[in-house]
XYZ file of C-alpha atoms in Angstrom:
496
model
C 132.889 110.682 118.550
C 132.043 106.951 120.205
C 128.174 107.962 120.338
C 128.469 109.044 116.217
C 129.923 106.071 115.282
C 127.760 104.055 116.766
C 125.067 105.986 114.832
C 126.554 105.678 111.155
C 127.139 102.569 111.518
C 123.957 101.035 112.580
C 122.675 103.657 110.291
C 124.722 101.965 107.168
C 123.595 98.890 108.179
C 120.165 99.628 107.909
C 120.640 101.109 104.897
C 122.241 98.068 103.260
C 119.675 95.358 104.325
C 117.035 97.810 102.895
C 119.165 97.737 99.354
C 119.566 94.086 99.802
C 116.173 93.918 99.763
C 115.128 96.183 96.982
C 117.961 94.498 94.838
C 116.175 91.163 95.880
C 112.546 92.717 94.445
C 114.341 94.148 91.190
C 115.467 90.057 90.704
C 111.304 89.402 91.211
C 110.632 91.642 88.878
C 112.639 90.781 86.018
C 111.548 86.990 86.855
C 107.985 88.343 86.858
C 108.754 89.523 83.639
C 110.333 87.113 82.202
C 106.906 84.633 83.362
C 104.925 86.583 80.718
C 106.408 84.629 77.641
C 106.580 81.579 78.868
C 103.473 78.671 78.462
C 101.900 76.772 81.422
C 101.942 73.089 80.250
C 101.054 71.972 83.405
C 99.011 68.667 83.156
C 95.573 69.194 84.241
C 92.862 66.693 85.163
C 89.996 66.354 82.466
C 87.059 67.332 83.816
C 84.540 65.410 81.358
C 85.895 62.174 82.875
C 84.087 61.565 85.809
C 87.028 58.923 87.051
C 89.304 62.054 87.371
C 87.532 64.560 89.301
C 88.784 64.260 92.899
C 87.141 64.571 95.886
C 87.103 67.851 97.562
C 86.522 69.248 100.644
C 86.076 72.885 101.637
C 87.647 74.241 105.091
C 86.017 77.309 106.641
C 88.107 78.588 109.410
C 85.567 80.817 111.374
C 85.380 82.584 114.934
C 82.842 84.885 115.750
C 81.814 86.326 112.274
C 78.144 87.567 113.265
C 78.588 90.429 109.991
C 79.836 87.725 107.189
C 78.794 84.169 108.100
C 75.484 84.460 106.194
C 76.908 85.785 103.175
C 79.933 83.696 103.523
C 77.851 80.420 103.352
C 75.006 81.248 100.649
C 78.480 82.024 98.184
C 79.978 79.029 99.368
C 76.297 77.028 98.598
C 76.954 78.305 94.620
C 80.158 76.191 94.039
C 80.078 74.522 90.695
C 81.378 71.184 91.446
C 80.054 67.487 91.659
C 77.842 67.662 94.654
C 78.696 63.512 95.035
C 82.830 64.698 94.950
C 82.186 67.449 97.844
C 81.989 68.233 101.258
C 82.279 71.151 103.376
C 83.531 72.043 106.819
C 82.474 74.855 108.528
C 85.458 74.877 111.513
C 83.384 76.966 114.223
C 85.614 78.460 116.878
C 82.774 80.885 117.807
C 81.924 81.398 121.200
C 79.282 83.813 120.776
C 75.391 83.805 119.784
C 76.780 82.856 115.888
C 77.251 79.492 116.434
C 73.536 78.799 116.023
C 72.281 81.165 113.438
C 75.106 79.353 111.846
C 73.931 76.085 112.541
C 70.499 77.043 111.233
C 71.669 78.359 107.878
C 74.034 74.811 107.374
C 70.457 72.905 107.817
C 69.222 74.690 105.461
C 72.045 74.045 102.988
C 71.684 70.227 103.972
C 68.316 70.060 102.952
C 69.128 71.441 99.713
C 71.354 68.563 99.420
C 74.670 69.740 99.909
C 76.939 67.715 102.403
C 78.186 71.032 104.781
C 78.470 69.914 108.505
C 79.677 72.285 111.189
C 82.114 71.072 113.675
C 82.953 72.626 116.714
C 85.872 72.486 119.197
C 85.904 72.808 123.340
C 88.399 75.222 123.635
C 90.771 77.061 120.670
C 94.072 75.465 120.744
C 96.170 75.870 118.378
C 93.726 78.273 117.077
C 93.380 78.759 112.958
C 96.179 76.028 112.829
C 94.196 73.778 115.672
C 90.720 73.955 113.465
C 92.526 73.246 110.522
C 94.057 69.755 111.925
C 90.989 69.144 113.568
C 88.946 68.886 110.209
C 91.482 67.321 108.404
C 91.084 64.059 110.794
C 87.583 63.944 109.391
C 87.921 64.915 105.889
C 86.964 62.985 103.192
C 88.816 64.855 100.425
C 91.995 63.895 98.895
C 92.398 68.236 97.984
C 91.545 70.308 100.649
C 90.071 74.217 99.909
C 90.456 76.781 102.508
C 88.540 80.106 102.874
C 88.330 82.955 105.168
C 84.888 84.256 106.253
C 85.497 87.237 104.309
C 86.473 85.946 100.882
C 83.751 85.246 98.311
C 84.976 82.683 95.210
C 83.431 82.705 92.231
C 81.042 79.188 90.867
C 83.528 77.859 88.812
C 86.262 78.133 91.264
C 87.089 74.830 92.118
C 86.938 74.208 88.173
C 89.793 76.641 87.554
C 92.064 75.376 90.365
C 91.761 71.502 91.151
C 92.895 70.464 87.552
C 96.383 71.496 88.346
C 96.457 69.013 90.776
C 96.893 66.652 87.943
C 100.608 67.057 88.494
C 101.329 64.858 91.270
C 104.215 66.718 92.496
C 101.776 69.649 93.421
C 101.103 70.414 97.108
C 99.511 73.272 96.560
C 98.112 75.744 94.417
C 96.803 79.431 95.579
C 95.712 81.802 93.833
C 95.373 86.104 93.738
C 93.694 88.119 95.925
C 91.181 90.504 95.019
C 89.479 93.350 96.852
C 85.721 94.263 96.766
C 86.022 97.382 98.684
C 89.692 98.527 97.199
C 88.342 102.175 97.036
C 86.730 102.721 99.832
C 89.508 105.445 101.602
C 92.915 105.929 101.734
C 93.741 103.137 104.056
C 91.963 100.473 101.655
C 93.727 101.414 98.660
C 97.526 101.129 100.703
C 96.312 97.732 101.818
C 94.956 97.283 98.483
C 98.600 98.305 96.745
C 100.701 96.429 99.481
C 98.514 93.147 98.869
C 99.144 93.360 95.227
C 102.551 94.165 94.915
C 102.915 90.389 96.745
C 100.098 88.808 94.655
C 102.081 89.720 91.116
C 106.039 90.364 91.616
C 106.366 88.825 94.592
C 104.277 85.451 93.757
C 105.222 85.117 90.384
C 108.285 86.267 90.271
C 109.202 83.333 93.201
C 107.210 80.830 92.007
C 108.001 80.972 88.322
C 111.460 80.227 89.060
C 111.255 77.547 91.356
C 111.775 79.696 94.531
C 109.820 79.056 97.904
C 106.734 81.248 98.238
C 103.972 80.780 100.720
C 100.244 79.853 101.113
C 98.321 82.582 102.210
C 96.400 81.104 104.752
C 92.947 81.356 102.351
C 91.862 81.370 98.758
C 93.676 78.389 98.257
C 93.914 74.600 97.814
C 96.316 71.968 99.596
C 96.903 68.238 98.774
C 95.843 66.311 101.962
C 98.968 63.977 101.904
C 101.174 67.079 101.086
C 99.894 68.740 105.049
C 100.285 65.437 106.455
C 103.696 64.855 104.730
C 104.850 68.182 105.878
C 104.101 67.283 109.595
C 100.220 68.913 109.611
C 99.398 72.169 110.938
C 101.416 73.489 113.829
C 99.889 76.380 116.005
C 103.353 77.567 117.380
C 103.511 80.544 115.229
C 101.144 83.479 114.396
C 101.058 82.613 110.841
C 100.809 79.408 110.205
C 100.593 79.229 106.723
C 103.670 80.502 105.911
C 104.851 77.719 108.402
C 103.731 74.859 106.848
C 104.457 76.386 103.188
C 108.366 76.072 103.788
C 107.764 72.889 105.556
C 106.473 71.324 102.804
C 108.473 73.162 100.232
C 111.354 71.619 102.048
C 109.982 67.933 101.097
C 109.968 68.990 97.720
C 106.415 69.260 97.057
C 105.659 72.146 94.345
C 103.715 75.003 94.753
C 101.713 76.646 91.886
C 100.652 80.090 91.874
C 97.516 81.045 90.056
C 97.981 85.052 88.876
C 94.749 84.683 86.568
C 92.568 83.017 88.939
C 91.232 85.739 91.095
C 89.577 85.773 94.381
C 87.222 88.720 95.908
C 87.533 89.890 99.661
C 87.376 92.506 101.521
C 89.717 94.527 102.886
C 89.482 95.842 106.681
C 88.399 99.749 106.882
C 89.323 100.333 110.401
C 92.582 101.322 111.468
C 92.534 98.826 114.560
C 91.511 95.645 112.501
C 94.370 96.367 109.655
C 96.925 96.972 112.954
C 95.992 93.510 114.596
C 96.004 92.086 111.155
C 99.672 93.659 110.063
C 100.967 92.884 114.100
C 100.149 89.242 113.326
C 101.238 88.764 109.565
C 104.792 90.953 111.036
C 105.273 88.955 114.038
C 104.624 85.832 112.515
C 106.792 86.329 109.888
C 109.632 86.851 112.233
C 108.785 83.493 114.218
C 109.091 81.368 111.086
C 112.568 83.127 110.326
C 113.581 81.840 113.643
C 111.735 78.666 113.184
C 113.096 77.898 109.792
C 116.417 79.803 109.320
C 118.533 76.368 109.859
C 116.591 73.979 107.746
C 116.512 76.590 104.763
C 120.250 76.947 105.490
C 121.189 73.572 106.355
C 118.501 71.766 103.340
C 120.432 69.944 100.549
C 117.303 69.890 98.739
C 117.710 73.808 97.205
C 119.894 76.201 95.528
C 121.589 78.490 96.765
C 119.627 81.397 94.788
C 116.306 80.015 96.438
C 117.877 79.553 99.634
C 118.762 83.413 99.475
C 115.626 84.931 98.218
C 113.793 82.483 101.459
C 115.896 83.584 104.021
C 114.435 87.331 102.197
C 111.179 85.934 102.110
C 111.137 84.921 105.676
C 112.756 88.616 106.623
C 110.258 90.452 104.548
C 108.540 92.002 108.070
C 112.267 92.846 109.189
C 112.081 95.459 106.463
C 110.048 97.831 109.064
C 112.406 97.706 111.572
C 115.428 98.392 109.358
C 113.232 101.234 107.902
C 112.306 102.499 111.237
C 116.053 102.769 112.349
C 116.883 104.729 109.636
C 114.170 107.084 110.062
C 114.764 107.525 113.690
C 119.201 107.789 112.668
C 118.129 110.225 109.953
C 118.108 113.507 111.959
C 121.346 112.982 114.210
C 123.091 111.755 110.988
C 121.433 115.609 109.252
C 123.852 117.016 112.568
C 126.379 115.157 112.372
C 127.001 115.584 108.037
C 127.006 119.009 108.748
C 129.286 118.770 111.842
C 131.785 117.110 110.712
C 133.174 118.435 107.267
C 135.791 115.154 107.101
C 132.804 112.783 106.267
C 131.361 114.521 103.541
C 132.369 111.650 101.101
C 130.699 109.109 103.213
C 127.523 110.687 102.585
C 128.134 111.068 99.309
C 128.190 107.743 98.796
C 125.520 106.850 100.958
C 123.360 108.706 99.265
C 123.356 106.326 96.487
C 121.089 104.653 98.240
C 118.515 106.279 97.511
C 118.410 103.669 94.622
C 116.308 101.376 96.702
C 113.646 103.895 96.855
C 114.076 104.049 92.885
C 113.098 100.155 92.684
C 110.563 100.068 94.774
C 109.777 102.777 92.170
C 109.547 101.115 89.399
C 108.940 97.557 90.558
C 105.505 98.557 92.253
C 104.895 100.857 88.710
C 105.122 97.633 86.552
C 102.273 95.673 89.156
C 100.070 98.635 89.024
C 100.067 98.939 85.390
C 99.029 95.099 85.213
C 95.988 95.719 87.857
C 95.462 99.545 86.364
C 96.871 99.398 82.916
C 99.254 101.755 81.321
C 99.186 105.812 79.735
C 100.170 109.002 80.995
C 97.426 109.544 83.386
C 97.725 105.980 85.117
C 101.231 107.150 85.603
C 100.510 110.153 87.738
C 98.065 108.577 89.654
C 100.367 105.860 89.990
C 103.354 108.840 91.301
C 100.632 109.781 94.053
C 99.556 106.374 95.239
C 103.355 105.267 95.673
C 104.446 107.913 97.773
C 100.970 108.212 99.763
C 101.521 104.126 100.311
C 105.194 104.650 100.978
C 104.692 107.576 103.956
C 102.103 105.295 105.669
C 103.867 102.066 105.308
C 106.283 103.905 107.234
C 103.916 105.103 109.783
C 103.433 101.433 110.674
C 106.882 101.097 110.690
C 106.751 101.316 115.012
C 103.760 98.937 115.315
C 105.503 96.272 112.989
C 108.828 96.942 114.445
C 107.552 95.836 117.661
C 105.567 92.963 115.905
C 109.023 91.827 114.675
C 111.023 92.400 117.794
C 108.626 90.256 119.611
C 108.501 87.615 116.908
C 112.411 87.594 117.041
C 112.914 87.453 120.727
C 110.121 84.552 121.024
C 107.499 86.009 123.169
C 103.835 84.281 122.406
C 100.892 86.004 122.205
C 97.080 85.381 121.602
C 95.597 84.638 117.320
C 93.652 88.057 116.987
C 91.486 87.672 114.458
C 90.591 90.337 112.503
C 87.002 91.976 113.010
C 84.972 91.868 109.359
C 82.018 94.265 108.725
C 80.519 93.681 105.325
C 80.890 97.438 104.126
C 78.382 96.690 101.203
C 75.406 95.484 103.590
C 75.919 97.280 106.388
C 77.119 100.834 105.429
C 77.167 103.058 107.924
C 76.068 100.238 110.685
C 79.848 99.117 110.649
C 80.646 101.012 113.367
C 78.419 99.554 115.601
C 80.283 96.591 114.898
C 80.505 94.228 118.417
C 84.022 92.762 117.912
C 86.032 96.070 117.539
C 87.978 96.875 121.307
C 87.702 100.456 122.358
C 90.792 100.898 123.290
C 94.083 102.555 122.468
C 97.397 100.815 122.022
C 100.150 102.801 123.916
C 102.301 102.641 120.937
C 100.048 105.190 119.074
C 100.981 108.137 121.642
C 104.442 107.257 120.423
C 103.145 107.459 116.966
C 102.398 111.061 117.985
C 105.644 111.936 119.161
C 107.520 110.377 116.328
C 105.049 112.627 114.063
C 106.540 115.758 116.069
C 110.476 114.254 115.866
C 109.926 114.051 112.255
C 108.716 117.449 111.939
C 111.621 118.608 113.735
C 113.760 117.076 111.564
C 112.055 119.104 108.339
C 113.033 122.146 110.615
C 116.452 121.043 111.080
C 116.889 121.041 107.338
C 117.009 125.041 107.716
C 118.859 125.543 110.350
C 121.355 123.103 110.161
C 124.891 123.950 108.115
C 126.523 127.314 107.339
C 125.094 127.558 103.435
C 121.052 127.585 104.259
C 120.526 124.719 105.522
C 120.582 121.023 103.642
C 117.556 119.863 102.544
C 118.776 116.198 101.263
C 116.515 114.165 104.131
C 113.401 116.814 104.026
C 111.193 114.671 101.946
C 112.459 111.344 103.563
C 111.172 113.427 107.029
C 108.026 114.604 105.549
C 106.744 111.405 104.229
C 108.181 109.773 107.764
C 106.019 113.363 109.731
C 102.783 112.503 107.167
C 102.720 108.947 107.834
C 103.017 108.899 111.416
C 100.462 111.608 111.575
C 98.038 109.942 109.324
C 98.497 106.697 111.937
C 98.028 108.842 114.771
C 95.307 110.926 113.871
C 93.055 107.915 112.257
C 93.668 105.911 115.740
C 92.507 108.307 117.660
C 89.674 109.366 115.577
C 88.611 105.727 115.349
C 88.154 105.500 119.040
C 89.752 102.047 119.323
């Protein structure tokens, strides 16, 4: 009876942090919510007064991006802002043949007359985080803008952002994602619905109470003296943004989030670029709970309220492990309901939590009907995409548990950036695409054998018990078999 205990009750503790959590989303929602009545009176900086505009300058974190560099700059080039209040840096890591058709296409620019210099580095330390400090020694702007090589802003921007910076409190202001290639297969539109649950309730429903949320490493603006105030960018995590986002949150400097300011990128479409890019976002996540868990604990600076829905924030990546453990408990807790006729009220109460699965429900229901609208037929398709995004979240659930574990325990490991392709130019070319690895992580043939496990544990649901079986975990072990399988399969089919 030792080994069963040990099982329920790592099982109920599983269970609990996962109903922590959802509890913690239902709070984001009714925050997110309650956002929609209220005004924004923020102070903004009048534009028609030239004496107000500040001086910008535009950070382009880049390494390698053969596919999306062009593009990247000519979008960049169509920024509607005073040409004699900007500059921008293109922060070249590359170390293959881009760094000159790069270099060509910023001449090009500069005879056009816009300032845009290129600056390279000897060697990539600190990585992201290391070419972000790096420009910033040079930088002439008092705001600093940051893109990705894969995001595209629209002209006017800068126009909709920088006058928030009026407010002289604000650090930083970032705004929504959006995603040019959101239906291009299944594993797009899960990205696509993950990315947006965070860019409505999760952003908004922090923000607009004062809570700490988190820069997302692109589409986004920082005050220059808020990065240097917060101690500049540090490289000892994998995501550094969320790093220097609490840092700077914990000097009081306020963050505003920008729902209705949206900006276009694209999404990765193979299975080994959205891995590398969910192992870093988990893993990182994970190092800044370690990193930060005393000074959110210890600040006097916040409530108590924020201080719990941070400590949430920073665990958000935990969620896969605790999810993982009660897959993986699941089936020897099937044997052991059934084997043990004493516990039957234990279950019975545990299976209230099957609530958490309810919010999630209906908080991801209210941001789909904001990005899909409302009606009957919104509402089915919105029934399909939650549980086809809930079975392969929980296909990654072994990848990011790792991720997390790692993260956690401390152990480093190499920035992986992830590979772009430009879907919309190059088609069908993509998969000639030079940066994607041919190879297969080990942890997909366990993928494959936790796709059999779960099917056994569909099986066990009829065999189990002395009444035809007990079917209470069968769809929990379905979506589990469907979404390891779909992970499995798709890595080995994409031959990386």
């Amino acid at each position: 009876m030792i080994l069963e205990t040990v099982i329920i009750v790592i099982y109920t503790i599983s269970l609990l942090l996962i109903f922590m959590y959802a509890l913690a989303q239902l709070n984001l929602l009714f925050n997110y919510l309650s956002s929609k009545k209220l005004e924004d009176n923020s102070p903004k900086f009048d534009f028609s007064n030239p004496d107000e505009i500040p001086y910008i300058t535009i950070q382009l974190p880049v390494y390698n991006e053969m596919y999306v560099m062009e593009r990247l700059l000519d979008n960049i080039a169509k920024i509607d802002y005073p040409k004699n209040k900007l500059e921008i840096q293109v922060l070249d890591d590359s170390t293959d043949e881009t760094v000159e058709t790069t270099l060509k296409q910023i001449q090009k620019l500069q005879a056009q007359g816009l300032d845009i210099k290129q600056i390279t580095r000897t060697d990539r330390k600190g990585f992201k985080a290391g070419a972000l400090k790096e420009g910033l020694k040079i930088a002439k702007g008092s705001i600093i803008a940051i893109f990705d090589s894969d995001f595209l802003p629209e002209a006017d921007w800068l126009k909709r952002t920088v006058p928030y910076f009026k407010d002289e409190a604000v650090g930083v202001v970032q705004t929504r994602w959006g995603h040019i290639n959101r239906n291009y297969s299944i594993l797009t539109r899960i990205q696509a619905f993950a990315l947006d649950a965070h860019f409505t309730l999760e952003q908004v429903g922090r923000n607009s109470k004062g809570h700490f949320i988190n820069f997302n490493g692109t589409a986004g603006l920082w005050r220059k003296a808020c990065i240097i105030d917060a101690g500049n960018w540090e490289g000892d995590t994998l995501t550094e943004d969320l790093d220097l986002s609490y840092r700077a949150q914990l000097k009081n400097w306020k963050f505003k989030y920008l729902e209705h300011v949206e900006t276009p990128a694209e999404l990765p479409i193979v299975i080994s670029a959205a891995r590398s890019q969910q192992f870093r976002w988990n893993k990182g996540g994970a190092e800044n709970f370690q990193k930060m868990l005393g000074r959110v604990v210890k600040s006097k600076n916040i409530s108590a309220k924020t201080k719990v829905h941070g400590l949430l924030h920073l665990l958000n990546s935990t969620m896969f492990l605790n999810v993982l453990i009660v897959g993986v408990l699941s089936i020897p807790m099937l044997y052991i309901k059934n084997e043990y006729a004493h516990l039957r009220p234990y279950f019975y109460v545990m299976s209230f939590f099957v609530m958490s699965t309810i919010i999630f429900f209906v908080c991801y229901w209210f941001m789909y009907k904001n990005i899909y609208g409302g009606g009957f037929k919104n509402f089915i398709r919105y029934i399909g995409m939650f549980f086809v995004f809930f079975s392969i979240a929980m296909g990654f659930s072994l990848h990011n548990s790792i991720a997390v574990l790692e993260g956690h325990i401390g152990k480093k490991s190499e920035f992986v950036r992830t590979p772009k392709f430009n879907i919309s130019k190059y088609k069908d070319n993509w998969k000639n695409n030079k940066y994607i690895k041919p190879n297969i992580s080990v942890n997909v043939i366990f993928e494959g054998l936790l796709m059999l496990y779960f099917g056994f544990g569909m099986y066990s649901a009829f065999i189990v018990g002395n009444q035809g079986g007990d079917f209470g975990l069968f769809p929990f072990h379905f979506m589990l078999c469907v979404g390891f399988g779909y992970v499995f399969f798709k890595s080995l089919a994409s031959k990386v």
